[in-house]
PDB file of C-alpha atoms and ligand atoms in Angstrom:
ATOM      1  CA  UNK A   1       0.000   0.000   0.000  1.00 94.00           C
ATOM      2  CA  UNK A   2       1.303   3.449  -0.866  1.00 97.00           C
ATOM      3  CA  UNK A   3       0.785   6.061   1.811  1.00 97.00           C
ATOM      4  CA  UNK A   4       1.419   9.786   2.061  1.00 98.00           C
ATOM      5  CA  UNK A   5       1.798  11.334   5.500  1.00 98.00           C
ATOM      6  CA  UNK A   6      -0.777  14.141   5.501  1.00 98.00           C
ATOM      7  CA  UNK A   7       0.918  17.322   6.776  1.00 98.00           C
ATOM      8  CA  UNK A   8       3.642  14.907   7.926  1.00 98.00           C
ATOM      9  CA  UNK A   9       2.702  12.242  10.444  1.00 98.00           C
ATOM     10  CA  UNK A  10       0.186  14.651  11.912  1.00 98.00           C
ATOM     11  CA  UNK A  11      -1.253  12.172  14.390  1.00 98.00           C
ATOM     12  CA  UNK A  12       2.099  11.791  16.184  1.00 98.00           C
ATOM     13  CA  UNK A  13       3.611  15.270  15.796  1.00 98.00           C
ATOM     14  CA  UNK A  14       2.210  18.754  15.170  1.00 98.00           C
ATOM     15  CA  UNK A  15       1.022  19.056  11.564  1.00 99.00           C
ATOM     16  CA  UNK A  16       3.179  20.798   8.967  1.00 98.00           C
ATOM     17  CA  UNK A  17       6.271  20.977  11.182  1.00 98.00           C
ATOM     18  CA  UNK A  18       9.768  19.653  10.621  1.00 98.00           C
ATOM     19  CA  UNK A  19       9.134  17.184  13.471  1.00 98.00           C
ATOM     20  CA  UNK A  20       6.165  15.705  11.596  1.00 98.00           C
ATOM     21  CA  UNK A  21       8.221  15.454   8.417  1.00 98.00           C
ATOM     22  CA  UNK A  22      11.203  13.822  10.175  1.00 98.00           C
ATOM     23  CA  UNK A  23       8.815  11.338  11.767  1.00 98.00           C
ATOM     24  CA  UNK A  24       7.719  10.273   8.267  1.00 98.00           C
ATOM     25  CA  UNK A  25      11.301   9.393   7.335  1.00 98.00           C
ATOM     26  CA  UNK A  26      11.953   7.701  10.701  1.00 97.00           C
ATOM     27  CA  UNK A  27       8.923   5.484  10.138  1.00 96.00           C
ATOM     28  CA  UNK A  28      10.201   4.457   6.728  1.00 96.00           C
ATOM     29  CA  UNK A  29       7.664   6.305   4.602  1.00 96.00           C
ATOM     30  CA  UNK A  30       8.672   8.411   1.635  1.00 97.00           C
ATOM     31  CA  UNK A  31       5.859  10.835   0.907  1.00 98.00           C
ATOM     32  CA  UNK A  32       4.723  13.890   2.826  1.00 98.00           C
ATOM     33  CA  UNK A  33       1.924  16.275   1.910  1.00 98.00           C
ATOM     34  CA  UNK A  34       2.380  19.922   2.907  1.00 99.00           C
ATOM     35  CA  UNK A  35       0.264  23.073   2.576  1.00 99.00           C
ATOM     36  CA  UNK A  36       2.023  26.150   1.240  1.00 99.00           C
ATOM     37  CA  UNK A  37       0.964  29.798   1.326  1.00 98.00           C
ATOM     38  CA  UNK A  38       2.745  33.175   1.358  1.00 98.00           C
ATOM     39  CA  UNK A  39       3.810  35.298   4.294  1.00 98.00           C
ATOM     40  CA  UNK A  40       3.329  39.082   4.142  1.00 98.00           C
ATOM     41  CA  UNK A  41       6.895  39.433   2.836  1.00 98.00           C
ATOM     42  CA  UNK A  42       6.071  36.873   0.150  1.00 98.00           C
ATOM     43  CA  UNK A  43       7.972  33.895   1.447  1.00 98.00           C
ATOM     44  CA  UNK A  44       6.324  30.483   0.924  1.00 99.00           C
ATOM     45  CA  UNK A  45       5.555  28.998   4.330  1.00 99.00           C
ATOM     46  CA  UNK A  46       4.111  25.655   5.352  1.00 99.00           C
ATOM     47  CA  UNK A  47       0.840  25.944   7.242  1.00 99.00           C
ATOM     48  CA  UNK A  48      -2.690  24.788   6.498  1.00 98.00           C
ATOM     49  CA  UNK A  49      -5.101  27.358   7.918  1.00 98.00           C
ATOM     50  CA  UNK A  50      -5.529  30.925   6.788  1.00 98.00           C
ATOM     51  CA  UNK A  51      -4.740  32.011  10.341  1.00 98.00           C
ATOM     52  CA  UNK A  52      -2.095  30.916  12.844  1.00 98.00           C
ATOM     53  CA  UNK A  53      -4.670  30.590  15.622  1.00 98.00           C
ATOM     54  CA  UNK A  54      -5.247  26.830  15.672  1.00 98.00           C
ATOM     55  CA  UNK A  55      -1.677  25.590  15.271  1.00 98.00           C
ATOM     56  CA  UNK A  56       0.465  28.142  17.089  1.00 98.00           C
ATOM     57  CA  UNK A  57       0.469  30.207  20.253  1.00 98.00           C
ATOM     58  CA  UNK A  58      -0.181  33.360  18.196  1.00 98.00           C
ATOM     59  CA  UNK A  59      -3.088  35.030  16.496  1.00 98.00           C
ATOM     60  CA  UNK A  60      -3.426  36.513  13.058  1.00 98.00           C
ATOM     61  CA  UNK A  61      -3.718  35.871   9.349  1.00 98.00           C
ATOM     62  CA  UNK A  62      -0.733  34.131   7.749  1.00 98.00           C
ATOM     63  CA  UNK A  63      -0.666  36.474   4.741  1.00 98.00           C
ATOM     64  CA  UNK A  64      -0.629  39.522   7.024  1.00 98.00           C
ATOM     65  CA  UNK A  65       2.415  38.395   9.033  1.00 98.00           C
ATOM     66  CA  UNK A  66       6.091  38.563   8.108  1.00 98.00           C
ATOM     67  CA  UNK A  67       8.238  35.439   7.967  1.00 98.00           C
ATOM     68  CA  UNK A  68      10.104  36.572  11.102  1.00 98.00           C
ATOM     69  CA  UNK A  69       6.842  37.101  12.925  1.00 98.00           C
ATOM     70  CA  UNK A  70       5.443  33.724  11.825  1.00 98.00           C
ATOM     71  CA  UNK A  71       8.627  31.905  12.744  1.00 98.00           C
ATOM     72  CA  UNK A  72       8.783  33.452  16.187  1.00 98.00           C
ATOM     73  CA  UNK A  73       5.631  31.519  17.118  1.00 98.00           C
ATOM     74  CA  UNK A  74       5.526  28.186  18.917  1.00 98.00           C
ATOM     75  CA  UNK A  75       3.930  25.764  16.447  1.00 98.00           C
ATOM     76  CA  UNK A  76       4.175  22.661  18.623  1.00 98.00           C
ATOM     77  CA  UNK A  77       2.814  23.225  22.143  1.00 98.00           C
ATOM     78  CA  UNK A  78      -0.813  23.179  20.988  1.00 98.00           C
ATOM     79  CA  UNK A  79      -0.169  19.515  20.126  1.00 98.00           C
ATOM     80  CA  UNK A  80       2.091  18.582  23.018  1.00 98.00           C
ATOM     81  CA  UNK A  81       4.631  20.346  25.246  1.00 98.00           C
ATOM     82  CA  UNK A  82       7.239  17.911  23.899  1.00 98.00           C
ATOM     83  CA  UNK A  83       7.133  19.862  20.611  1.00 98.00           C
ATOM     84  CA  UNK A  84       7.449  23.378  22.022  1.00 98.00           C
ATOM     85  CA  UNK A  85      10.546  24.074  19.913  1.00 98.00           C
ATOM     86  CA  UNK A  86       8.710  23.624  16.609  1.00 98.00           C
ATOM     87  CA  UNK A  87       8.106  26.612  14.367  1.00 98.00           C
ATOM     88  CA  UNK A  88       6.237  27.240  11.115  1.00 98.00           C
ATOM     89  CA  UNK A  89       8.680  25.985   8.480  1.00 98.00           C
ATOM     90  CA  UNK A  90       9.425  27.835   5.292  1.00 98.00           C
ATOM     91  CA  UNK A  91       9.136  25.842   2.071  1.00 98.00           C
ATOM     92  CA  UNK A  92      12.901  26.224   1.707  1.00 98.00           C
ATOM     93  CA  UNK A  93      13.596  24.569   5.073  1.00 98.00           C
ATOM     94  CA  UNK A  94      11.139  21.824   4.251  1.00 98.00           C
ATOM     95  CA  UNK A  95      12.765  21.025   0.918  1.00 98.00           C
ATOM     96  CA  UNK A  96      16.205  20.982   2.551  1.00 98.00           C
ATOM     97  CA  UNK A  97      14.960  18.499   5.109  1.00 98.00           C
ATOM     98  CA  UNK A  98      13.259  16.448   2.398  1.00 98.00           C
ATOM     99  CA  UNK A  99      16.508  16.307   0.485  1.00 97.00           C
ATOM    100  CA  UNK A 100      18.438  15.268   3.566  1.00 96.00           C
ATOM    101  CA  UNK A 101      15.964  12.496   4.435  1.00 97.00           C
ATOM    102  CA  UNK A 102      15.134  11.457   0.898  1.00 96.00           C
ATOM    103  CA  UNK A 103      11.494  12.384   1.318  1.00 98.00           C
ATOM    104  CA  UNK A 104       9.140  13.027  -1.579  1.00 98.00           C
ATOM    105  CA  UNK A 105       6.934  16.061  -1.270  1.00 98.00           C
ATOM    106  CA  UNK A 106       3.365  16.621  -2.393  1.00 99.00           C
ATOM    107  CA  UNK A 107       3.238  20.425  -2.347  1.00 99.00           C
ATOM    108  CA  UNK A 108      -0.349  21.545  -1.960  1.00 99.00           C
ATOM    109  CA  UNK A 109      -0.672  25.077  -3.280  1.00 98.00           C
ATOM    110  CA  UNK A 110      -3.054  26.383  -0.647  1.00 98.00           C
ATOM    111  CA  UNK A 111      -5.186  29.315  -1.731  1.00 98.00           C
ATOM    112  CA  UNK A 112      -7.692  31.358   0.206  1.00 98.00           C
ATOM    113  CA  UNK A 113     -10.019  33.995  -1.273  1.00 96.00           C
ATOM    114  CA  UNK A 114      -8.120  37.118  -2.374  1.00 93.00           C
ATOM    115  CA  UNK A 115      -4.754  35.306  -2.491  1.00 97.00           C
ATOM    116  CA  UNK A 116      -2.586  36.155  -5.485  1.00 98.00           C
ATOM    117  CA  UNK A 117      -2.391  32.830  -7.313  1.00 98.00           C
ATOM    118  CA  UNK A 118       0.293  33.818  -9.801  1.00 98.00           C
ATOM    119  CA  UNK A 119       2.520  35.318  -7.107  1.00 98.00           C
ATOM    120  CA  UNK A 120       2.313  32.231  -4.896  1.00 98.00           C
ATOM    121  CA  UNK A 121       3.187  29.985  -7.835  1.00 98.00           C
ATOM    122  CA  UNK A 122       6.119  32.192  -8.835  1.00 98.00           C
ATOM    123  CA  UNK A 123       7.501  32.266  -5.293  1.00 98.00           C
ATOM    124  CA  UNK A 124       7.181  28.513  -4.930  1.00 98.00           C
ATOM    125  CA  UNK A 125       9.023  28.114  -8.227  1.00 98.00           C
ATOM    126  CA  UNK A 126      11.866  30.349  -7.072  1.00 98.00           C
ATOM    127  CA  UNK A 127      12.313  28.331  -3.881  1.00 98.00           C
ATOM    128  CA  UNK A 128      12.293  25.018  -5.741  1.00 98.00           C
ATOM    129  CA  UNK A 129      14.838  26.202  -8.298  1.00 97.00           C
ATOM    130  CA  UNK A 130      17.049  27.688  -5.584  1.00 96.00           C
ATOM    131  CA  UNK A 131      16.844  24.522  -3.468  1.00 96.00           C
ATOM    132  CA  UNK A 132      18.267  22.406  -6.281  1.00 90.00           C
ATOM    133  CA  UNK A 133      16.052  19.563  -5.112  1.00 95.00           C
ATOM    134  CA  UNK A 134      15.663  16.769  -7.625  1.00 95.00           C
ATOM    135  CA  UNK A 135      12.294  17.599  -9.161  1.00 95.00           C
ATOM    136  CA  UNK A 136      11.426  13.899  -9.403  1.00 96.00           C
ATOM    137  CA  UNK A 137      10.907  14.149  -5.617  1.00 97.00           C
ATOM    138  CA  UNK A 138       8.052  16.605  -6.069  1.00 98.00           C
ATOM    139  CA  UNK A 139       4.382  16.690  -6.986  1.00 98.00           C
ATOM    140  CA  UNK A 140       2.031  19.688  -7.007  1.00 99.00           C
ATOM    141  CA  UNK A 141      -1.559  19.501  -5.914  1.00 98.00           C
ATOM    142  CA  UNK A 142      -4.237  22.136  -5.617  1.00 98.00           C
ATOM    143  CA  UNK A 143      -7.966  22.721  -5.528  1.00 98.00           C
ATOM    144  CA  UNK A 144      -7.172  25.647  -7.839  1.00 98.00           C
ATOM    145  CA  UNK A 145      -7.040  24.783 -11.509  1.00 98.00           C
ATOM    146  CA  UNK A 146      -5.524  28.200 -12.132  1.00 98.00           C
ATOM    147  CA  UNK A 147      -2.605  27.409  -9.832  1.00 98.00           C
ATOM    148  CA  UNK A 148      -1.971  24.109 -11.587  1.00 98.00           C
ATOM    149  CA  UNK A 149      -2.012  25.889 -14.943  1.00 98.00           C
ATOM    150  CA  UNK A 150       0.617  28.312 -13.666  1.00 98.00           C
ATOM    151  CA  UNK A 151       2.760  25.436 -12.468  1.00 98.00           C
ATOM    152  CA  UNK A 152       2.484  23.671 -15.804  1.00 98.00           C
ATOM    153  CA  UNK A 153       3.948  26.801 -17.391  1.00 98.00           C
ATOM    154  CA  UNK A 154       6.581  27.443 -14.701  1.00 98.00           C
ATOM    155  CA  UNK A 155       7.800  23.927 -13.870  1.00 98.00           C
ATOM    156  CA  UNK A 156       6.230  21.599 -16.453  1.00 98.00           C
ATOM    157  CA  UNK A 157       8.404  18.641 -15.431  1.00 98.00           C
ATOM    158  CA  UNK A 158       6.774  18.404 -11.976  1.00 98.00           C
ATOM    159  CA  UNK A 159       3.562  16.336 -12.119  1.00 98.00           C
ATOM    160  CA  UNK A 160       0.259  17.954 -11.209  1.00 98.00           C
ATOM    161  CA  UNK A 161      -2.600  16.522  -9.162  1.00 98.00           C
ATOM    162  CA  UNK A 162      -6.053  18.068  -9.180  1.00 98.00           C
ATOM    163  CA  UNK A 163      -7.688  18.116  -5.757  1.00 98.00           C
ATOM    164  CA  UNK A 164     -11.429  17.796  -5.462  1.00 96.00           C
ATOM    165  CA  UNK A 165     -13.982  17.052  -2.802  1.00 94.00           C
ATOM    166  CA  UNK A 166     -17.093  16.279  -4.838  1.00 92.00           C
ATOM    167  CA  UNK A 167     -15.863  15.212  -8.253  1.00 96.00           C
ATOM    168  CA  UNK A 168     -17.074  17.693 -10.891  1.00 96.00           C
ATOM    169  CA  UNK A 169     -19.024  16.268 -13.841  1.00 95.00           C
ATOM    170  CA  UNK A 170     -16.412  17.510 -16.293  1.00 96.00           C
ATOM    171  CA  UNK A 171     -13.494  16.259 -14.203  1.00 97.00           C
ATOM    172  CA  UNK A 172     -11.842  14.344 -17.048  1.00 98.00           C
ATOM    173  CA  UNK A 173     -11.886  17.491 -19.203  1.00 98.00           C
ATOM    174  CA  UNK A 174     -10.303  19.487 -16.388  1.00 98.00           C
ATOM    175  CA  UNK A 175      -7.593  16.867 -15.895  1.00 98.00           C
ATOM    176  CA  UNK A 176      -6.843  17.000 -19.585  1.00 98.00           C
ATOM    177  CA  UNK A 177      -6.742  20.789 -19.515  1.00 97.00           C
ATOM    178  CA  UNK A 178      -3.888  20.828 -17.004  1.00 98.00           C
ATOM    179  CA  UNK A 179      -2.222  17.709 -18.367  1.00 98.00           C
ATOM    180  CA  UNK A 180      -2.653  16.156 -14.924  1.00 98.00           C
ATOM    181  CA  UNK A 181      -0.792  13.183 -13.540  1.00 98.00           C
ATOM    182  CA  UNK A 182      -3.320  12.454 -10.838  1.00 98.00           C
ATOM    183  CA  UNK A 183      -6.658  13.265  -9.303  1.00 98.00           C
ATOM    184  CA  UNK A 184      -6.829  13.601  -5.513  1.00 98.00           C
ATOM    185  CA  UNK A 185     -10.312  12.972  -4.157  1.00 98.00           C
ATOM    186  CA  UNK A 186     -11.948  13.114  -0.781  1.00 98.00           C
ATOM    187  CA  UNK A 187     -12.584   9.422  -0.153  1.00 98.00           C
ATOM    188  CA  UNK A 188     -16.043  10.200   1.173  1.00 97.00           C
ATOM    189  CA  UNK A 189     -17.150  11.239  -2.304  1.00 97.00           C
ATOM    190  CA  UNK A 190     -15.268   8.615  -4.297  1.00 96.00           C
ATOM    191  CA  UNK A 191     -16.631   5.242  -5.411  1.00 96.00           C
ATOM    192  CA  UNK A 192     -15.204   2.172  -7.088  1.00 97.00           C
ATOM    193  CA  UNK A 193     -16.738   3.026 -10.454  1.00 96.00           C
ATOM    194  CA  UNK A 194     -15.178   6.496 -10.506  1.00 97.00           C
ATOM    195  CA  UNK A 195     -11.789   5.048  -9.572  1.00 97.00           C
ATOM    196  CA  UNK A 196     -11.881   2.686 -12.503  1.00 97.00           C
ATOM    197  CA  UNK A 197     -12.992   5.459 -14.898  1.00 97.00           C
ATOM    198  CA  UNK A 198     -10.079   7.661 -13.862  1.00 98.00           C
ATOM    199  CA  UNK A 199      -7.662   4.754 -14.142  1.00 98.00           C
ATOM    200  CA  UNK A 200      -8.968   3.827 -17.579  1.00 98.00           C
ATOM    201  CA  UNK A 201      -8.427   7.411 -18.665  1.00 98.00           C
ATOM    202  CA  UNK A 202      -4.786   7.060 -17.579  1.00 98.00           C
ATOM    203  CA  UNK A 203      -4.748   9.015 -14.315  1.00 98.00           C
ATOM    204  CA  UNK A 204      -3.377   8.055 -10.930  1.00 98.00           C
ATOM    205  CA  UNK A 205      -6.028   8.199  -8.220  1.00 98.00           C
ATOM    206  CA  UNK A 206      -5.120   9.519  -4.773  1.00 98.00           C
ATOM    207  CA  UNK A 207      -7.578   9.755  -1.938  1.00 97.00           C
ATOM    208  CA  UNK A 208      -7.578  11.760   1.261  1.00 98.00           C
ATOM    209  CA  UNK A 209      -7.769  11.663   4.273  1.00 98.00           C
ATOM    210  CA  UNK A 210      -8.288   8.059   5.379  1.00 97.00           C
ATOM    211  CA  UNK A 211      -7.287   7.227   8.941  1.00 97.00           C
ATOM    212  CA  UNK A 212      -9.193   4.001   9.465  1.00 96.00           C
ATOM    213  CA  UNK A 213      -7.071   0.946   8.487  1.00 96.00           C
ATOM    214  CA  UNK A 214     -10.112  -0.982   7.243  1.00 95.00           C
ATOM    215  CA  UNK A 215     -11.094   1.866   4.943  1.00 96.00           C
ATOM    216  CA  UNK A 216      -7.487   2.141   3.738  1.00 96.00           C
ATOM    217  CA  UNK A 217      -7.551  -1.521   2.699  1.00 96.00           C
ATOM    218  CA  UNK A 218     -10.959  -1.162   1.065  1.00 96.00           C
ATOM    219  CA  UNK A 219      -9.896   1.762  -1.127  1.00 97.00           C
ATOM    220  CA  UNK A 220      -6.540   0.165  -1.865  1.00 97.00           C
ATOM    221  CA  UNK A 221      -8.352  -2.963  -3.074  1.00 96.00           C
ATOM    222  CA  UNK A 222     -10.563  -0.763  -5.249  1.00 97.00           C
ATOM    223  CA  UNK A 223      -7.406   0.323  -7.041  1.00 97.00           C
ATOM    224  CA  UNK A 224      -6.397   3.725  -5.659  1.00 98.00           C
ATOM    225  CA  UNK A 225      -2.731   4.492  -6.170  1.00 98.00           C
ATOM    226  CA  UNK A 226      -2.055   6.542  -3.045  1.00 98.00           C
ATOM    227  CA  UNK A 227      -3.735   6.976   0.305  1.00 98.00           C
ATOM    228  CA  UNK A 228      -3.165  10.253   2.105  1.00 98.00           C
ATOM    229  CA  UNK A 229      -3.412   9.722   5.843  1.00 98.00           C
ATOM    230  CA  UNK A 230      -2.644  11.308   9.210  1.00 98.00           C
ATOM    231  CA  UNK A 231      -1.957   7.813  10.552  1.00 97.00           C
ATOM    232  CA  UNK A 232       0.465   5.828   8.420  1.00 96.00           C
ATOM    233  CA  UNK A 233       1.414   3.988  11.625  1.00 92.00           C
ATOM    234  CA  UNK A 234      -1.850   2.063  11.463  1.00 88.00           C
ATOM    235  CA  UNK A 235      -0.382   0.122   8.542  1.00 71.00           C
ATOM    236  CA  UNK A 236       2.515  -2.279   8.961  1.00 50.00           C
ATOM    237  CA  UNK A 237       5.339  -0.856   6.803  1.00 48.00           C
ATOM    238  CA  UNK A 238       6.502  -3.158   4.024  1.00 47.00           C
ATOM    239  CA  UNK A 239       9.108  -2.788   1.304  1.00 45.00           C
ATOM    240  CA  UNK A 240       6.315  -1.648  -0.978  1.00 49.00           C
ATOM    241  CA  UNK A 241       5.417   1.378   1.087  1.00 50.00           C
ATOM    242  CA  UNK A 242       5.913   4.693  -0.584  1.00 49.00           C
TER     243      UNK A 242
HETATM  244  O1  G3P B 301      -3.947  16.790  -0.169  1.00 52.96           O
HETATM  245  C1  G3P B 301      -5.069  16.365   0.474  1.00 52.96           C
HETATM  246  C2  G3P B 301      -5.563  17.303   1.537  1.00 52.96           C
HETATM  247  O2  G3P B 301      -4.475  17.905   2.171  1.00 52.96           O
HETATM  248  C3  G3P B 301      -6.477  18.378   1.001  1.00 52.96           C
HETATM  249  O3  G3P B 301      -7.199  19.017   1.990  1.00 52.96           O
HETATM  250  O4  G3P B 301      -7.670  20.737   3.655  1.00 52.96           O
HETATM  251  O5  G3P B 301      -6.204  18.814   4.282  1.00 52.96           O
HETATM  252  O6  G3P B 301      -5.364  20.572   2.744  1.00 52.96           O
HETATM  253  P1  G3P B 301      -6.561  19.807   3.229  1.00 52.96           P
HETATM  254 MG1   MG B 302      -3.420  19.780   2.267  1.00 52.96          MG
END
C-alpha cells in the first residue's frame, strides 16, 4: 500500500512541522503532503489554515504576518509540550529536510479567497529552483485549476494533481486541460466506479484523508494508487510502502 503522510505524520507530531516530516522518514515512509501559502513578505511557508490561531500560540492571518513574525511563534505546544521548539517551516527549510531524508513532497498550493495565485506559484518556483532539489521528488496539488495551470507553465516537469472534494461532472476534461498526472479525491465522495474510470483514462487516483485501516484496505483494493493519511502507523510498513 502506498501512503502519504498528511501534513507529515500529523497524528504523532504537530502538523506541517519539521518534526512531523522527520517522523515520516523515521517510520520508513517516503511521501509527505504539505500546505504552502505566502507570508506578508512573500515567502512560501508551510501551514494549512488561513490564520495561525489553531496551530500556534499566536493570532493573526498568515498572509498579514512577516516570515520573522510567523517563525517566532511556537507551532508545537498546541499539540504537546514535547514539541514546544517547533516553528512554522518555510518551504525552503522543508525542501532541505526532504533532500536530507530522501522524502518526496506533495506540495499543496493552498489558496484562500483574495490570495494572489500567480505570485504564490512564482515564489514557490523560485524556492524550488534555488533549493536544487531533484524535481522527481516533487508533486504539485491544488484545488485551484488556475494554480496548476501556472505550475504547468513554470515547472512543467513536476507532475500535477487536481484536488477535489465532490468530483465535478467535467473532471476528465479538467484533468486534460492541465495535463494532470493524478486526481486527488476526498474518499467520502469517491466510489469504485469512478476510480476505474479515472484509471482507464490514464490518471493516478489519490484519496484523502483516510485514517481508518479498514477503509485504507478497502480503497486500496478498489485500485487507488495513493492513500493520504494522518496515521500511516496504522499500517505495517513493508518494502512496498511509498
Ligand atoms: O492533499 C489532500 C488534503 O491535504 C487536502 O485538503 O484541507 O487537508 O489541505 P486539506
Ligand atoms: Mg493539504
